Coordinates of C-alpha atoms in Angstrom, one line a residue:
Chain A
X77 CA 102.4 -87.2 30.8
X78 CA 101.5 -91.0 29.9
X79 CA 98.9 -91.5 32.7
X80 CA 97.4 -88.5 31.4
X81 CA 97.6 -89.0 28.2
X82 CA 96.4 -92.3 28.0
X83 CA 93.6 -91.5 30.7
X84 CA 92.2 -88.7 28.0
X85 CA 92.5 -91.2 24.8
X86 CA 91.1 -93.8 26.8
X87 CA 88.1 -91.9 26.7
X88 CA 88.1 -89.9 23.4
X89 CA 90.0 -91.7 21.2
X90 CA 89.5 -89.1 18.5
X91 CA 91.0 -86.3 20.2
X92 CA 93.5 -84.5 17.3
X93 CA 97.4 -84.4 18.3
X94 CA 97.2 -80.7 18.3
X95 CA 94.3 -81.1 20.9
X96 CA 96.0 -83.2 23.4
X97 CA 99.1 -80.9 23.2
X98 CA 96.9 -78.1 24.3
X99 CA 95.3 -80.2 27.3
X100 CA 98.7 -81.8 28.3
X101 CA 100.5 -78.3 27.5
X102 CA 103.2 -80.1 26.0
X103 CA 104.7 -79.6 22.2
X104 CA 102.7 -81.7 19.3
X105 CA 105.3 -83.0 18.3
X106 CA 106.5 -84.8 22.2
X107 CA 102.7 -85.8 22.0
X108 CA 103.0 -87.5 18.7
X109 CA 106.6 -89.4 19.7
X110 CA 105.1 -90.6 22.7
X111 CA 102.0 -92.3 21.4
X112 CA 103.8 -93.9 18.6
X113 CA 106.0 -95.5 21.5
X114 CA 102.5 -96.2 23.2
X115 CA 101.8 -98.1 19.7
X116 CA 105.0 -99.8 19.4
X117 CA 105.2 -100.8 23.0
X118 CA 101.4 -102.4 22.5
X119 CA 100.2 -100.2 25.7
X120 CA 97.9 -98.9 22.9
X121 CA 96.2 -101.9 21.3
X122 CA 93.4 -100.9 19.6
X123 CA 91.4 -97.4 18.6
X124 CA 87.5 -98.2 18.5
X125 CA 84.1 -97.0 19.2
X126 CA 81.5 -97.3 21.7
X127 CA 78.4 -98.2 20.0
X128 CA 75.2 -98.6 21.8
X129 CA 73.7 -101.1 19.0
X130 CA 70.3 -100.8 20.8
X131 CA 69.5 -97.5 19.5
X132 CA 70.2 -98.9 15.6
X133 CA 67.8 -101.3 14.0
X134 CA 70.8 -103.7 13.7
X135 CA 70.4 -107.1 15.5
X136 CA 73.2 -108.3 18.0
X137 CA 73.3 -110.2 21.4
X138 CA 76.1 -110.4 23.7
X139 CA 76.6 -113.8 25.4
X140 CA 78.8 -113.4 28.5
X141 CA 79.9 -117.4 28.7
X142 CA 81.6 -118.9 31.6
X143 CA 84.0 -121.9 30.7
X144 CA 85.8 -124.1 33.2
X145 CA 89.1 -125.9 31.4
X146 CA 91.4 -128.5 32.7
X147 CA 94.3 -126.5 32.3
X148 CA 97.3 -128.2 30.3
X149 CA 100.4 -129.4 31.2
X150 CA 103.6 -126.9 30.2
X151 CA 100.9 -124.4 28.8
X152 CA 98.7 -124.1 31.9
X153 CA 95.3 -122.3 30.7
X154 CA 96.9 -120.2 27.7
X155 CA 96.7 -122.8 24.6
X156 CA 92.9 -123.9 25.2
X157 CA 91.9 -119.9 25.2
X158 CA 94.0 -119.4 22.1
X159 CA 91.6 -122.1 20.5
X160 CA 89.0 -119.9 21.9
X161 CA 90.1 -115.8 20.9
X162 CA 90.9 -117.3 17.3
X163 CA 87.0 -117.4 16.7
X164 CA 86.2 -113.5 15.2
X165 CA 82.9 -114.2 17.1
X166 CA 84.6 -113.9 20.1
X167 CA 85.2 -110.0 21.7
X168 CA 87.5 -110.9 24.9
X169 CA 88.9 -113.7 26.6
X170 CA 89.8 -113.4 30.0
X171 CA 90.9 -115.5 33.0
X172 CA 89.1 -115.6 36.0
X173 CA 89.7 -116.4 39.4
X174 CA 87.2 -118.2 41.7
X175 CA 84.2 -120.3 40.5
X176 CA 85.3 -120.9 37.1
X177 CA 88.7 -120.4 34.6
X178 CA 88.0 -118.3 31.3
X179 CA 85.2 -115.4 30.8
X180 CA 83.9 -115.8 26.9
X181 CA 82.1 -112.6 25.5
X182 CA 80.5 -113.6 22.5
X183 CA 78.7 -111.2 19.5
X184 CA 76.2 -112.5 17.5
X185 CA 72.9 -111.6 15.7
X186 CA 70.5 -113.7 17.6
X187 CA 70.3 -115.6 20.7
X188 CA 70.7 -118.7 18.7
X189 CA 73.4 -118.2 17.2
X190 CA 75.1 -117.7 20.7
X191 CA 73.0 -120.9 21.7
X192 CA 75.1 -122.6 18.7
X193 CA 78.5 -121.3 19.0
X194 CA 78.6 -122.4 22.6
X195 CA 77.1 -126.1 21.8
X196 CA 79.2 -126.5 18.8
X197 CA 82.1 -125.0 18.8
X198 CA 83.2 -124.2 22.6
X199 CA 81.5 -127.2 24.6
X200 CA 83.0 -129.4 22.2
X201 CA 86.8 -127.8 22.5
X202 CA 89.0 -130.2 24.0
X203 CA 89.7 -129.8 27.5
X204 CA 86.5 -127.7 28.1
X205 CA 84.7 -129.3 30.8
X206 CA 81.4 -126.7 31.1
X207 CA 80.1 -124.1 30.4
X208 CA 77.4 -122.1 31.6
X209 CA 76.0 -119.0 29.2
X210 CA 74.7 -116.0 30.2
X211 CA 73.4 -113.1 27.7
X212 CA 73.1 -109.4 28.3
X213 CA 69.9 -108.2 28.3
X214 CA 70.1 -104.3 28.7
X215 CA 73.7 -102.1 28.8
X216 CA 74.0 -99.4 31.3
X217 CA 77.0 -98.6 31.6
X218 CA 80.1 -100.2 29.1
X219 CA 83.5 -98.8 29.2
X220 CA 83.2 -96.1 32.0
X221 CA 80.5 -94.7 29.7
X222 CA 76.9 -94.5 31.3
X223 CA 73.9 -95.2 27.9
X224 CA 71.5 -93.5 28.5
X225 CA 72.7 -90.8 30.4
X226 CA 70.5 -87.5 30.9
X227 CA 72.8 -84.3 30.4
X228 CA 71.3 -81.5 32.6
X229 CA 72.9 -78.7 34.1
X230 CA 70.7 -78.3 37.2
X231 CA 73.0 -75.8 39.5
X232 CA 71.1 -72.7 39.8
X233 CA 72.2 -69.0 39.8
X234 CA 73.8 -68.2 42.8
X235 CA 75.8 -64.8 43.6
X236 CA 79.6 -65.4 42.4
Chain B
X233 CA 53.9 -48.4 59.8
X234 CA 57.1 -47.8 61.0
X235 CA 60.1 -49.2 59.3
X236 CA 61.9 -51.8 60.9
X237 CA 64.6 -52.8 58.8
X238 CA 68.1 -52.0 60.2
X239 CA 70.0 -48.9 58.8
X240 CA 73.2 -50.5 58.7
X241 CA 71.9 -53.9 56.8
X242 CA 70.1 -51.4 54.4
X243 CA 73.8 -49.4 54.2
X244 CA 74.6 -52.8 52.6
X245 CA 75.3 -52.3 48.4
X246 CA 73.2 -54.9 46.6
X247 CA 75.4 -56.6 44.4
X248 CA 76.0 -54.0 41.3
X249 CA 75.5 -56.7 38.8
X250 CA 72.0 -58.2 40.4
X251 CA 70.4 -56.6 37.5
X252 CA 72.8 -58.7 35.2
X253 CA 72.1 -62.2 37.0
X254 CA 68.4 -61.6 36.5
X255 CA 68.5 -61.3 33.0
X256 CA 71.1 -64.9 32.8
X257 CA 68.0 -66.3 35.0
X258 CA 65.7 -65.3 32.3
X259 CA 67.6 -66.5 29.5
X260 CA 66.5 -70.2 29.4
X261 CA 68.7 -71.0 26.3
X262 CA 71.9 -69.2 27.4
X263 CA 75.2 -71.3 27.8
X264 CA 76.6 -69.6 31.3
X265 CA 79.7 -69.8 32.2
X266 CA 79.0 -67.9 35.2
X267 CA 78.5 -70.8 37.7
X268 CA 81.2 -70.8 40.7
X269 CA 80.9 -74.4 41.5
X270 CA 82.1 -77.4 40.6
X271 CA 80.6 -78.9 37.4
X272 CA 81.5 -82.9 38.8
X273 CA 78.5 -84.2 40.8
X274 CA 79.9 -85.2 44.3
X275 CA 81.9 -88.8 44.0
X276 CA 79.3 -91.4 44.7
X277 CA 81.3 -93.0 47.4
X278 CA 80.7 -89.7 49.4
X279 CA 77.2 -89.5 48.5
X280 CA 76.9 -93.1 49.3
X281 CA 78.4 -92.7 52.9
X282 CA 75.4 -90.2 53.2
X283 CA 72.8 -92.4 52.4
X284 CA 74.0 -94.9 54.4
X285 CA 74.2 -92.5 57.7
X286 CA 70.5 -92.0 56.6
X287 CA 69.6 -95.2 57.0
X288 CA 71.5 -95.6 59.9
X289 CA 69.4 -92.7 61.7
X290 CA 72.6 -90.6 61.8
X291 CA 69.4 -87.3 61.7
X292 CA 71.1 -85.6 65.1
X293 CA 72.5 -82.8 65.9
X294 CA 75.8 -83.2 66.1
X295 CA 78.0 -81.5 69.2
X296 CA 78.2 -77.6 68.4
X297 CA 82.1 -78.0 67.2
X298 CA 81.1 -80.7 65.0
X299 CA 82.0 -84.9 64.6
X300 CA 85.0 -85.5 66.5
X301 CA 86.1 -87.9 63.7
X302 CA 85.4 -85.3 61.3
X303 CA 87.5 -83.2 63.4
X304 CA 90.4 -85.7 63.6
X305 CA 90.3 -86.1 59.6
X306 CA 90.5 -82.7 59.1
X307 CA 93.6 -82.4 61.9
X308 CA 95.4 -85.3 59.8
X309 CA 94.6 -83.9 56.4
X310 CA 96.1 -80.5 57.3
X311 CA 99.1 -82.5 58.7
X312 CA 99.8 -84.2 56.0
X313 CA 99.1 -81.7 53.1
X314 CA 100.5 -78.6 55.3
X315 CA 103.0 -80.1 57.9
X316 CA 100.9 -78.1 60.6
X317 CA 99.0 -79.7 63.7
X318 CA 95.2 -78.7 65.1
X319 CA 94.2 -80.1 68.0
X320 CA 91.0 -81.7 67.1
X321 CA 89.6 -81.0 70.1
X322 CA 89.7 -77.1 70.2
X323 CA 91.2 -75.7 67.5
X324 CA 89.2 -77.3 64.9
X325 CA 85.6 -76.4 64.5
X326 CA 83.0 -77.7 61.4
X327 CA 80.3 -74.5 59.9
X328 CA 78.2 -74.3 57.3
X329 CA 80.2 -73.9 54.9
X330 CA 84.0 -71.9 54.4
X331 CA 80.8 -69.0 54.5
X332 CA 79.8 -69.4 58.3
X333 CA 83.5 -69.2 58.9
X334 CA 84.3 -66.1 57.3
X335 CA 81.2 -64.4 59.3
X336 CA 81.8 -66.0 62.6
X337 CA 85.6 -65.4 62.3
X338 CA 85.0 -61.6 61.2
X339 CA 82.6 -61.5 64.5
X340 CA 84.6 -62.9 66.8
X341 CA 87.8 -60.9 65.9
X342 CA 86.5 -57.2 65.2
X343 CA 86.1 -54.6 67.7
X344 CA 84.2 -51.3 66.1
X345 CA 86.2 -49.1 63.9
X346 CA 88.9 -52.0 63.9
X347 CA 90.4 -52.1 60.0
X348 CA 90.0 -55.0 57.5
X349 CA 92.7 -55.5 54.9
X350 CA 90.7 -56.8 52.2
X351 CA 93.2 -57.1 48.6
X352 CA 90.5 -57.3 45.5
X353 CA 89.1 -58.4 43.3
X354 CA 88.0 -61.3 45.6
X355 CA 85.2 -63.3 47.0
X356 CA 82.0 -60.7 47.5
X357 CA 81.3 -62.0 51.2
X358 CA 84.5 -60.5 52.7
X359 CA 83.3 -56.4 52.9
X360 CA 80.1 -56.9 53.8
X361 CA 80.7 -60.0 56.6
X362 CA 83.7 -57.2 58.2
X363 CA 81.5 -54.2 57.9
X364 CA 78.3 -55.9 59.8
X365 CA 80.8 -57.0 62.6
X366 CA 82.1 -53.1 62.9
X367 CA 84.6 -53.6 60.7
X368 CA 86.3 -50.5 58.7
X369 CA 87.3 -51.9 55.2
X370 CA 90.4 -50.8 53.5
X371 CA 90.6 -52.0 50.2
X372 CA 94.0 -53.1 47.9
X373 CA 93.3 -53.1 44.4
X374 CA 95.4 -55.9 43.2
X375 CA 97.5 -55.4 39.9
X376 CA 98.1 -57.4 37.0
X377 CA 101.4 -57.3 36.6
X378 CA 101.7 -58.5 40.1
X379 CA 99.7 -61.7 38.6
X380 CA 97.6 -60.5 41.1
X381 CA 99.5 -61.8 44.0
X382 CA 99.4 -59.5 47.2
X383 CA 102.6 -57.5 47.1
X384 CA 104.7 -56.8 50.8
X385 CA 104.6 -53.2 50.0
X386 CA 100.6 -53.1 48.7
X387 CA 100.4 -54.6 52.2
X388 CA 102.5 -52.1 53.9
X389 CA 101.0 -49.4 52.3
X390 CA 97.8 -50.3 53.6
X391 CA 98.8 -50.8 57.0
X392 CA 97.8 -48.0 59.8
X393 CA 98.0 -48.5 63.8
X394 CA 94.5 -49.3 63.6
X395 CA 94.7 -52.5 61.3
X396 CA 93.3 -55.7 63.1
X397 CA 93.2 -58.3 60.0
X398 CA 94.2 -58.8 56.4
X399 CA 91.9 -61.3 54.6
X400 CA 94.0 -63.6 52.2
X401 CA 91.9 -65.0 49.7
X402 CA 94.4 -67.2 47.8
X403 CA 93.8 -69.6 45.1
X404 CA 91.7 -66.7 44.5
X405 CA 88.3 -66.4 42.9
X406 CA 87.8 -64.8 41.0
X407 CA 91.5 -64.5 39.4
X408 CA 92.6 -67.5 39.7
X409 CA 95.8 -66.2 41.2
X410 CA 98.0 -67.8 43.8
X411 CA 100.5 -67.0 46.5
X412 CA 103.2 -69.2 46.6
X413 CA 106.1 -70.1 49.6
X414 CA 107.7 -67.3 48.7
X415 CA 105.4 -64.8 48.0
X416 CA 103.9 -65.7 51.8
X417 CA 107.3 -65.7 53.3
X418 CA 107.4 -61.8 52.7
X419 CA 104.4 -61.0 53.5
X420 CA 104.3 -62.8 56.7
X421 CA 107.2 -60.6 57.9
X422 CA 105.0 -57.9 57.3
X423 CA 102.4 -59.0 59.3
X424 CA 104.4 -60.2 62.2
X425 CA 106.0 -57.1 62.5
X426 CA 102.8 -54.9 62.5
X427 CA 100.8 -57.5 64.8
X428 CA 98.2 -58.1 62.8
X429 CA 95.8 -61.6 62.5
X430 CA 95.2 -63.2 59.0
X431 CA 91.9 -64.8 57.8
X432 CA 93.2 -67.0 54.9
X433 CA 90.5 -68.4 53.2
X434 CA 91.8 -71.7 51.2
X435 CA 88.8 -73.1 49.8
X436 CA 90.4 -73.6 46.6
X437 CA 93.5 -75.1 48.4
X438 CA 93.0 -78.3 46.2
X439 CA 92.9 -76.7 43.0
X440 CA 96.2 -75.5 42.0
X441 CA 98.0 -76.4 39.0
X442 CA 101.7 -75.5 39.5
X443 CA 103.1 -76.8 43.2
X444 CA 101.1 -77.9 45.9
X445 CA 99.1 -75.3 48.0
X446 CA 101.0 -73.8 50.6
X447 CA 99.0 -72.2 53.7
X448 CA 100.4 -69.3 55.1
X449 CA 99.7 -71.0 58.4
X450 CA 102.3 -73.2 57.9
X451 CA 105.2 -69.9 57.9
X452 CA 107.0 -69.8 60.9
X453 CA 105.6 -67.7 63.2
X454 CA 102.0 -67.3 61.9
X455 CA 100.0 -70.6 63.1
X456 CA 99.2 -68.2 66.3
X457 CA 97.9 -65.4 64.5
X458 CA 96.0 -67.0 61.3
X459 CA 92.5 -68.2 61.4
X460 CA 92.9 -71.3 58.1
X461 CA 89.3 -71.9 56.0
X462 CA 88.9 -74.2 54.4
X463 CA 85.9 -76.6 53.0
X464 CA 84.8 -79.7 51.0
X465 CA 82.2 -77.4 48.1
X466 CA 85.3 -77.1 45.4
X467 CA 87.8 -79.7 46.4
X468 CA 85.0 -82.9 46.9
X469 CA 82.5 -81.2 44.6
X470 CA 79.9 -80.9 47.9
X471 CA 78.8 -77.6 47.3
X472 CA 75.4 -78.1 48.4
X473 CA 76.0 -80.2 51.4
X474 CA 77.1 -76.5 53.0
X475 CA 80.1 -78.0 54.6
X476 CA 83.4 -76.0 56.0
X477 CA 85.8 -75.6 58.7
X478 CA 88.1 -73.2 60.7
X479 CA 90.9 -74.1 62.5
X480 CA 92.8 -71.5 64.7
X481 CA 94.2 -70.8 68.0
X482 CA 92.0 -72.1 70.8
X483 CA 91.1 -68.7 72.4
X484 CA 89.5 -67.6 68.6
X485 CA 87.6 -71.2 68.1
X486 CA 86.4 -70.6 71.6
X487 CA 84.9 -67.4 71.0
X488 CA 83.9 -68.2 67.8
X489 CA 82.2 -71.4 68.6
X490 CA 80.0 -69.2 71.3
X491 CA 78.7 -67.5 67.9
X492 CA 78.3 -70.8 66.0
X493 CA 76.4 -72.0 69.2
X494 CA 73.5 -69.6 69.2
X495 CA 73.4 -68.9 65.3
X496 CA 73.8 -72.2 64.5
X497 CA 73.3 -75.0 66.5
X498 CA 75.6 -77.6 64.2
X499 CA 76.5 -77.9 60.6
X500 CA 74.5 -80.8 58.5
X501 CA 75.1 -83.9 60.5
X502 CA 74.3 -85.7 57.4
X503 CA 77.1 -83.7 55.3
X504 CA 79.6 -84.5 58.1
X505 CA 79.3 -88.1 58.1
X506 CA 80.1 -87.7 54.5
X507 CA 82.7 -85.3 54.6
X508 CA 84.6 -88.2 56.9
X509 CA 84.2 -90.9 54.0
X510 CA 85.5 -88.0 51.7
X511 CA 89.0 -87.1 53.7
X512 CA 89.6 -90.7 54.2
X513 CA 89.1 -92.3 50.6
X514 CA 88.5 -89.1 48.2
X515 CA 92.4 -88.3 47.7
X516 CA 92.1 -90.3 43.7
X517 CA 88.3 -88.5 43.0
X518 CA 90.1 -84.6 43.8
X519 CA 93.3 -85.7 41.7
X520 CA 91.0 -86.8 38.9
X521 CA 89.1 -83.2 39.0
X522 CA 92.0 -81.4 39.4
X523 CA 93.5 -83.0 35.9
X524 CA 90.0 -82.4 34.5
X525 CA 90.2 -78.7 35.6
X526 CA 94.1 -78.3 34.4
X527 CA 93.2 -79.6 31.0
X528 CA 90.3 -77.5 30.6
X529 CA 92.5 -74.3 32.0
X530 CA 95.1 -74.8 29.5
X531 CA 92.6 -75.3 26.5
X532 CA 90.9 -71.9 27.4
X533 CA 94.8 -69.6 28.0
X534 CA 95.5 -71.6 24.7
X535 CA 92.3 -70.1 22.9
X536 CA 92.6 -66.7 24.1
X537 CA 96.3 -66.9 23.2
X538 CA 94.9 -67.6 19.6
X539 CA 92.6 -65.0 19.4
X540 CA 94.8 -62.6 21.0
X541 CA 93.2 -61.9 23.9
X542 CA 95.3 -60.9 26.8
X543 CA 94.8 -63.0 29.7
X544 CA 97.3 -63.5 32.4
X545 CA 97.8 -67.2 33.4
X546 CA 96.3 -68.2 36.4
X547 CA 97.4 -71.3 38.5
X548 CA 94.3 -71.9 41.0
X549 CA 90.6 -71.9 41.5
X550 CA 88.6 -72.9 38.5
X551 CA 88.6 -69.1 37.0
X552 CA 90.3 -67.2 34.0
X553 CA 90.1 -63.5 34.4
X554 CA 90.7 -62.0 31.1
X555 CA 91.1 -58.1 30.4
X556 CA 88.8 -56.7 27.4
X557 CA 90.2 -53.3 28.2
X558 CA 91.0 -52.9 24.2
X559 CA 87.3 -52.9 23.7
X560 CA 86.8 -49.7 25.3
X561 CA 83.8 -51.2 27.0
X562 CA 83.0 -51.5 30.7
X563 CA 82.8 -55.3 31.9
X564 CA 79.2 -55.0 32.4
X565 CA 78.5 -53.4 29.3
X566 CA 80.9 -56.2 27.2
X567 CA 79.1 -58.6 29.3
X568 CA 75.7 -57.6 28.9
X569 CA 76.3 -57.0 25.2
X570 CA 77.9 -61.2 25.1
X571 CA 75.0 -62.2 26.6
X572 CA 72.4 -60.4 24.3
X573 CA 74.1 -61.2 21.0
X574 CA 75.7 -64.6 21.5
X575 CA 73.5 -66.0 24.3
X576 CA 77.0 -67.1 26.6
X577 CA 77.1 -65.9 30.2
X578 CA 80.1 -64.5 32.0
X579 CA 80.3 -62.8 34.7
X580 CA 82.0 -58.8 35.1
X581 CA 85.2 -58.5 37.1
X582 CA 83.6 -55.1 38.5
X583 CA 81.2 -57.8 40.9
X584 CA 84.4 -58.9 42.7
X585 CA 85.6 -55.1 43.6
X586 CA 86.1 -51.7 41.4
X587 CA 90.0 -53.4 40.4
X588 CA 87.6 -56.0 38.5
X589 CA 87.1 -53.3 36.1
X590 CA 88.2 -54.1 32.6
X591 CA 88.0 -58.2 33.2
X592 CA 85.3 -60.8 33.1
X593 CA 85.1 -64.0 35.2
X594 CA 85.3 -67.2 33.4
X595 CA 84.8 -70.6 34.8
X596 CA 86.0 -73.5 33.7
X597 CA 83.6 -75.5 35.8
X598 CA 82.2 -77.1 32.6
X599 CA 82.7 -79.6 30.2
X600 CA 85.5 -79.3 27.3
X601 CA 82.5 -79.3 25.1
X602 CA 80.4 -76.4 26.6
X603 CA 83.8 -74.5 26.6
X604 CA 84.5 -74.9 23.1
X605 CA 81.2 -73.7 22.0
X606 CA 81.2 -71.0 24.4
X607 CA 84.7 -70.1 23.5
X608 CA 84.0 -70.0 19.8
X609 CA 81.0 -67.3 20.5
X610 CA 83.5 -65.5 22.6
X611 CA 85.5 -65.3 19.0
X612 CA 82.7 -64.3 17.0
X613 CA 82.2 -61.4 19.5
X614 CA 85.4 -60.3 19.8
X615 CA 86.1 -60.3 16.0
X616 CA 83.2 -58.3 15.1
X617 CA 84.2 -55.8 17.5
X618 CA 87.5 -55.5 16.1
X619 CA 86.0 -54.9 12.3

């Protein structure tokens, strides 16, 4: 049941316990067991929402920033993104392979303040060596979820 | 004038519930959950392979049996899902759909007078596809306390020396009932022993939600006397690509590929450049639908489990077939009367066969949140007639 499970909360986060026994026909209380494990085991990290901020009147840009690092001795690339996740600014860190080392997505309210995080804070981080910014101009599609998706159901009547 | 329309096609019944489909057509701001076909748009993958093969000038016919790598998919697909070789090269052949099949295997078989085993409530093609090829039609009312399975002795009972073919509709539409190993094992004796040829059509093959589909062509002893249907509208959501397939023994392909020929031509040449990219890579896309479909099946047998309507629970297709007997209604009237006060679609058992009677046709070939609204009307209803 975990692949399935997870697959339906990964979408719907929201979904009641009662809910998901129904959908995975299993009891509640299995249901509940197994995504307090999920919790404890930190398969489940986090329970948010998808928020297409373009439709509020609320100001934010998303810089998508792409660091190259001399990676470290003993701690390899894993101390200088530390430096870098502890910034709330920040929304992921990843590692990359290919052209560069760490993938920086930044949240801020204006392109400047992107502009300044990156020339302040981040160039400036010992063992950065460059950084090249890039910021998201429209959303389509974020998390598996499509933004502005038209919901029609265009199949016609047919005999059964 | 004179009139020119053939006596038997005007012999043909229109569809009893026409009337009732007209009115859903009218109905702008009804919530139907009529439709028979898939609610998932066709993977993009598969639809991408199409465009491509457009680009590509792939706008040929095609040779009259089809791609021969659509053909060698298909053998491999039934191979691996059923353990049971087709040659590719003539016992495989692609139609318009499982549809064409059904016609041009009912042509190709039936003799005049020669009868039709047909268990119901089922698909509405079967009777009148065997009656325009000369077919007799003898009809088994399916029960449900049999889950609506085919029983060996509703079979028997049917039988007479001049039986030709039973039609085995299984996962069936529009009951969502199966047949499993078991169930075909018994049956198959039955048809071995009285010589007769089985059209099994297994469109829904890829929707079951117990054990893996099992096709009867895969019982000993019946690969030789079964013609297999199958298609890509449920499993690939490609209902409008009209793509399907029969595979049986050579001398039937042969004889119905003469049909096919001069009816035909070829299916979509388009469609079967796609259907290729489908078999090969669209294993992941039909697990995902079928998990879809399962979760959606147990959140409706759960809901009529709540408000106590009886509902026997099915393990195929994408259908529920609950019995509103206790209404004292007919399953047009209840229908008709759903549709009129709480603006939801569904469709009368009675338009899959007289055994229909009593049931309506659900599909679950919607989203979670069209069924819950649906399903909450269906409560409303159903309380008020209670009162």
């Amino acid at each position: 049941m975990r692949e399935e499970l997870l697959s339906i909360i990964e979408k719907n986060s929201k979904i009641s316990i009662k809910e998901l026994s129904v959908l995975l026909g299993r009891e509640e209380l299995d249901v509940a067991n197994e995504i307090a494990k999920l919790e404890n085991e930190g398969v489940i990290c986090a329970y948010q929402t998808l928020i297409d901020w373009e439709k509020t009147s609320i100001e934010k840009v998303t810089g998508l920033i792409e660091v190259k690092v001399a990676p470290q001795r003993e701690q390899g690339f894993d101390k200088i993104a530390k430096r870098i996740y502890n910034y709330s600014e920040v929304k992921s860190v990843y590692l990359i392979s290919g052209g560069f080392d760490l993938m920086v997505t930044l949240e801020e309210k204006t392109f400047k303040d992107i502009a300044i995080f990156v020339t302040q804070k981040l160039a400036t981080l010992e063992g950065v060596l460059s950084t090249s910014t890039h910021f998201i101009l429209k959303k389509y599609k974020d998390h598996g979820a499509i933004l502005d998706k038209e919901e029609e159901d265009i199949r016609e009547v047919i005999t059964p | 004038m004179r009139d020119f329309l053939s006596d038997k096609v005007k012999a043909i019944q229109p569809s009893g519930i026409r009337k009732f489909f007209d009115i859903v057509t009218e109905m702008k701001d009804a919530i139907s959950l009529g439709v028979g076909e898939p609610d998932f748009e066709t993977p993009w993958h598969i639809r991408e392979e199409g465009i491509y093969a457009f680009e590509k000038g792939r706008t040929f016919y095609t040779s009259n049996s089809g791609l021969k790598t659509l053909r060698e998919e298909i053998s491999k697909y039934i191979q691996r899902t059923q353990g049971v070789i087709y040659n590719p090269n003539n016992e495989i052949l692609i139609t318009v759909g499982g549809s064409e099949a059904i016609d041009i295997g009912l042509r190709a078989i039936l003799n005049n007078g020669d009868e039709v085993i047909i268990p119901q409530p089922s698909y509405v093609s079967y009777a009148p596809c065997s009656y325009l090829a000369g077919g007799k039609n003898v009809i088994i009312n399916l029960k449900v306390e049999n889950n609506f399975k085919l029983t060996p002795q509703e079979l028997e009972n049917a039988i007479t020396p001049k039986t030709k073919v039973l039609i085995l509709p299984y996962p069936n539409n529009p009951t969502g009932a199966i047949m499993e190993k078991e169930d075909l094992v018994k049956i198959s004796k039955i048809i071995i022993k009285n010589d007769i040829f089985v059209i099994s059509d297994e469109i829904y093959s890829e929707l079951t939600y117990k054990d893996k589909h099992i096709s009867i062509s895969s019982i000993e002893g019946m690969k030789e006397r079964t013609l297999l249907i199958n298609g890509f509208s449920k499993s690939y959501a490609m209902t409008g690509w009209r793509l399907g397939y029969a595979c049986a023994p050579k001398e039937l392909i042969k004889q119905m590929t003469k049909i096919h020929q001069y009816a035909i031509m070829c299916a979509p040449t388009i469609s079967q450049y796609s259907a290729v990219e489908a078999l090969k890579n669209g294993d992941e896309d039909v697990k995902k639908m079928r998990e879809s479909y399962n979760q959606r099946r147990r959140f409706l047998i759960n809901a009529f489990k709540e408000m106590n309507l009886e509902c026997f629970e099915p393990f195929g297709a994408f259908y529920v077939f609950p019995c509103i007997k206790e209404f004292g209604m007919t399953s047009e009237e209840f229908a008709l009367k759903f549709l009129e006060e709480e603006k939801v679609a569904v469709v009368p058992g009675t338009a899959f066969g007289d055994s229909g009677e009593g049931y309506l046709r659900i599909s679950y070939a919607y989203s979670l949140e069209k069924l819950k609204v649906a399903i909450e009307k269906l409560n409303n209803f159903i309380s008020k007639l209670r009162v």
